[in-house]
Amino acid sequence: MIGRLNHVAIAVPDLEAARAQYRDALGAKVGAPQDEPDHGVTVVFIELPNTKIELLYPLGEDSPIQGFLDKNPAGGIHHVCYEVEDILAARDRLRASGLRVLGDGEPRIGAHGKPVLFLHPKDMNGTLTELEQV
Ligand SMILES: CC[C@@H](C(=O)O)C(=O)SCCNC(=O)CCNC(=O)[C@H](O)C(C)(C)COP(=O)(O)OP(=O)(O)OC[C@H]1O[C@@H](n2cnc3c(N)ncnc32)[C@H](O)[C@@H]1OP(=O)(O)O
Ligand SMILES: [Co+2]
């Protein structure tokens, strides 16, 4: 059911420093910061030949990544995102397997303008998992 790895998200304590590191030290193609108020994060996408890195920084007072950064002040891998063709079919299949879909279970529009859902990290081998319909 799952398709390509769309992105690996890394929560960072200093977004500009992380952007500069990927651009200058690693020589990567680094995008501009993009505020996502509905998701409580500012994101920067880094284009790699085979996937993307999504740098995450908290936005607003109720950011879902604040707790993660409090526990991991140097930053760390926050989630992985897999592509699916039909997100509602994927959600129903995963729920039937006993996995918890976060929030109200209704897909929300993500940073690429496509519907996304998240699966609880405790049900996914300790890894917060995002699904994006492509
Ligand atoms: C820009 C849009 C979109 C895109 O298009 O790409 C995005 O990527 S948005 C990214 C940010 N949005 C989200 O993360 C939404 C989903 N996340 C959540 O609903 C919450 O963050 C959470 C996963 C339910 C965690 O909630 P929180 O209140 O921060 O923590 P808890 O204390 O309740 O955590 C319970 C338990 O889970 C562990 N945990 C938390 N976050 C992670 C993580 N990222 N990876 C692995 N494990 C995680 C946490 O440590 C707790 O474990 P214990 O300490 O053992 O209890
Ligand atoms: Co993401």
GROMACS .gro file of C-alpha atoms and ligand atoms in nm:
model
  191
    1MET     CA    1   0.000   0.000   0.000
    2ILE     CA    2   0.271   0.255   0.088
    3GLY     CA    3   0.472   0.403  -0.192
    4ARG     CA    4   0.779   0.626  -0.202
    5LEU     CA    5   0.947   0.789   0.096
    6ASN     CA    6   0.827   1.148   0.053
    7HIS     CA    7   1.034   1.306   0.330
    8VAL     CA    8   1.223   1.261   0.654
    9ALA     CA    9   1.145   1.541   0.899
   10ILE     CA   10   1.406   1.675   1.138
   11ALA     CA   11   1.307   1.907   1.423
   12VAL     CA   12   1.575   2.172   1.471
   13PRO     CA   13   1.642   2.431   1.744
   14ASP     CA   14   1.779   2.690   1.495
   15LEU     CA   15   1.617   2.689   1.153
   16GLU     CA   16   1.857   2.934   0.987
   17ALA     CA   17   2.162   2.746   1.115
   18ALA     CA   18   2.021   2.418   0.985
   19ARG     CA   19   1.938   2.575   0.646
   20ALA     CA   20   2.290   2.713   0.618
   21GLN     CA   21   2.444   2.379   0.712
   22TYR     CA   22   2.253   2.186   0.443
   23ARG     CA   23   2.316   2.459   0.183
   24ASP     CA   24   2.680   2.545   0.255
   25ALA     CA   25   2.834   2.237   0.418
   26LEU     CA   26   2.633   1.968   0.240
   27GLY     CA   27   2.577   2.156  -0.086
   28ALA     CA   28   2.206   2.073  -0.094
   29LYS     CA   29   1.920   2.250  -0.273
   30VAL     CA   30   1.752   2.430   0.018
   31GLY     CA   31   1.410   2.598  -0.002
   32ALA     CA   32   1.277   2.907   0.172
   33PRO     CA   33   1.111   2.890   0.515
   34GLN     CA   34   0.737   2.828   0.481
   35ASP     CA   35   0.499   2.898   0.771
   36GLU     CA   36   0.231   2.633   0.822
   37PRO     CA   37   0.006   2.789   1.089
   38ASP     CA   38  -0.253   2.511   1.065
   39HIS     CA   39   0.021   2.265   1.164
   40GLY     CA   40   0.207   2.482   1.416
   41VAL     CA   41   0.540   2.461   1.234
   42THR     CA   42   0.769   2.647   0.997
   43VAL     CA   43   0.918   2.412   0.739
   44VAL     CA   44   1.213   2.419   0.503
   45PHE     CA   45   1.233   2.154   0.234
   46ILE     CA   46   1.566   2.023   0.111
   47GLU     CA   47   1.556   1.847  -0.222
   48LEU     CA   48   1.768   1.535  -0.250
   49PRO     CA   49   1.792   1.320  -0.563
   50ASN     CA   50   1.573   1.046  -0.414
   51THR     CA   51   1.363   1.214  -0.143
   52LYS     CA   52   1.330   1.530   0.068
   53ILE     CA   53   1.437   1.644   0.413
   54GLU     CA   54   1.181   1.858   0.596
   55LEU     CA   55   1.337   2.083   0.859
   56LEU     CA   56   1.080   2.167   1.128
   57TYR     CA   57   1.073   2.458   1.369
   58PRO     CA   58   0.790   2.541   1.613
   59LEU     CA   59   0.535   2.806   1.511
   60GLY     CA   60   0.290   2.947   1.766
   61GLU     CA   61   0.223   2.852   2.124
   62ASP     CA   62   0.072   2.507   2.069
   63SER     CA   63   0.322   2.362   1.827
   64PRO     CA   64   0.306   1.980   1.813
   65ILE     CA   65   0.686   1.970   1.793
   66GLN     CA   66   0.758   2.178   2.105
   67GLY     CA   67   0.744   1.878   2.340
   68PHE     CA   68   0.978   1.684   2.111
   69LEU     CA   69   1.231   1.968   2.106
   70ASP     CA   70   1.206   2.008   2.484
   71LYS     CA   71   1.302   1.640   2.515
   72ASN     CA   72   1.561   1.665   2.236
   73PRO     CA   73   1.711   2.015   2.262
   74ALA     CA   74   1.974   1.947   1.996
   75GLY     CA   75   1.697   1.838   1.754
   76GLY     CA   76   1.635   1.498   1.600
   77ILE     CA   77   1.443   1.291   1.348
   78HIS     CA   78   1.077   1.371   1.413
   79HIS     CA   79   0.884   1.171   1.152
   80VAL     CA   80   0.895   0.991   0.821
   81CYS     CA   81   0.638   1.045   0.546
   82TYR     CA   82   0.525   0.777   0.303
   83GLU     CA   83   0.319   0.837  -0.007
   84VAL     CA   84  -0.015   0.664  -0.058
   85GLU     CA   85  -0.251   0.678  -0.352
   86ASP     CA   86  -0.575   0.679  -0.152
   87ILE     CA   87  -0.541   0.824   0.197
   88LEU     CA   88  -0.891   0.733   0.315
   89ALA     CA   89  -0.846   0.371   0.208
   90ALA     CA   90  -0.505   0.371   0.378
   91ARG     CA   91  -0.652   0.518   0.697
   92ASP     CA   92  -0.930   0.260   0.711
   93ARG     CA   93  -0.693  -0.027   0.646
   94LEU     CA   94  -0.448   0.092   0.914
   95ARG     CA   95  -0.726   0.144   1.167
   96ALA     CA   96  -0.850  -0.206   1.097
   97SER     CA   97  -0.497  -0.323   1.179
   98GLY     CA   98  -0.528  -0.154   1.520
   99LEU     CA   99  -0.309   0.150   1.450
  100ARG     CA  100  -0.408   0.486   1.597
  101VAL     CA  101  -0.462   0.768   1.351
  102LEU     CA  102  -0.389   1.099   1.526
  103GLY     CA  103  -0.631   1.390   1.556
  104ASP     CA  104  -0.988   1.342   1.442
  105GLY     CA  105  -0.878   1.103   1.170
  106GLU     CA  106  -0.973   1.339   0.890
  107PRO     CA  107  -0.689   1.424   0.650
  108ARG     CA  108  -0.557   1.780   0.661
  109ILE     CA  109  -0.380   1.968   0.386
  110GLY     CA  110  -0.003   1.943   0.434
  111ALA     CA  111   0.293   2.147   0.318
  112HIS     CA  112   0.266   2.019  -0.041
  113GLY     CA  113  -0.102   2.106  -0.070
  114LYS     CA  114  -0.194   1.737  -0.044
  115PRO     CA  115  -0.395   1.553   0.226
  116VAL     CA  116  -0.192   1.413   0.515
  117LEU     CA  117  -0.251   1.199   0.825
  118PHE     CA  118  -0.028   1.092   1.114
  119LEU     CA  119   0.002   0.753   1.289
  120HIS     CA  120   0.093   0.734   1.657
  121PRO     CA  121   0.466   0.667   1.708
  122LYS     CA  122   0.396   0.407   1.979
  123ASP     CA  123   0.213   0.195   1.719
  124MET     CA  124   0.489   0.238   1.459
  125ASN     CA  125   0.804   0.110   1.628
  126GLY     CA  126   0.863   0.443   1.800
  127THR     CA  127   0.847   0.642   1.477
  128LEU     CA  128   0.586   0.911   1.414
  129THR     CA  129   0.461   0.831   1.063
  130GLU     CA  130   0.294   1.068   0.817
  131LEU     CA  131   0.098   0.954   0.513
  132GLU     CA  132   0.059   1.188   0.218
  133GLN     CA  133  -0.178   1.128  -0.070
  134VAL     CA  134  -0.004   1.189  -0.401
  135LIG     C1  135   0.384   2.086   0.759
  135LIG     C2  136   0.272   1.990   0.756
  135LIG     C3  137   0.310   1.843   0.761
  135LIG     C4  138   0.373   1.804   0.627
  135LIG     O1  139   0.305   1.831   0.525
  135LIG     O2  140   0.483   1.747   0.619
  135LIG     C5  141   0.397   1.809   0.880
  135LIG     O3  142   0.491   1.738   0.876
  135LIG     S1  143   0.343   1.878   1.031
  135LIG     C6  144   0.456   1.815   1.151
  135LIG     C7  145   0.409   1.845   1.288
  135LIG     N1  146   0.282   1.782   1.314
  135LIG     C8  147   0.269   1.670   1.388
  135LIG     O4  148   0.366   1.615   1.441
  135LIG     C9  149   0.127   1.618   1.403
  135LIG    C10  150   0.120   1.483   1.471
  135LIG     N2  151   0.185   1.485   1.602
  135LIG    C11  152   0.113   1.476   1.718
  135LIG     O5  153  -0.008   1.464   1.717
  135LIG    C12  154   0.193   1.484   1.847
  135LIG     O6  155   0.315   1.548   1.824
  135LIG    C13  156   0.219   1.344   1.906
  135LIG    C14  157   0.297   1.253   1.814
  135LIG    C15  158   0.084   1.277   1.946
  135LIG    C16  159   0.304   1.361   2.034
  135LIG     O7  160   0.236   1.446   2.120
  135LIG     P1  161   0.313   1.521   2.239
  135LIG     O8  162   0.208   1.584   2.323
  135LIG     O9  163   0.420   1.605   2.184
  135LIG    O10  164   0.394   1.412   2.315
  135LIG     P2  165   0.346   1.304   2.418
  135LIG    O11  166   0.417   1.328   2.543
  135LIG    O12  167   0.196   1.290   2.425
  135LIG    O13  168   0.409   1.176   2.352
  135LIG    C17  169   0.362   1.048   2.380
  135LIG    C18  170   0.480   0.954   2.359
  135LIG    O14  171   0.522   0.957   2.223
  135LIG    C19  172   0.658   0.997   2.214
  135LIG     N3  173   0.676   1.083   2.098
  135LIG    C20  174   0.627   1.206   2.083
  135LIG     N4  175   0.663   1.256   1.964
  135LIG    C21  176   0.737   1.160   1.905
  135LIG    C22  177   0.807   1.153   1.780
  135LIG     N5  178   0.804   1.256   1.694
  135LIG     N6  179   0.873   1.041   1.749
  135LIG    C23  180   0.878   0.934   1.835
  135LIG     N7  181   0.815   0.935   1.957
  135LIG    C24  182   0.747   1.048   1.990
  135LIG    C25  183   0.685   1.070   2.343
  135LIG    O15  184   0.822   1.067   2.373
  135LIG    C26  185   0.602   0.993   2.443
  135LIG    O16  186   0.669   0.875   2.477
  135LIG     P3  187   0.694   0.835   2.630
  135LIG    O17  188   0.783   0.941   2.686
  135LIG    O18  189   0.759   0.700   2.624
  135LIG    O19  190   0.558   0.832   2.694
  136CO      CO  191   0.601   1.611   0.735
   0.00000   0.00000   0.00000
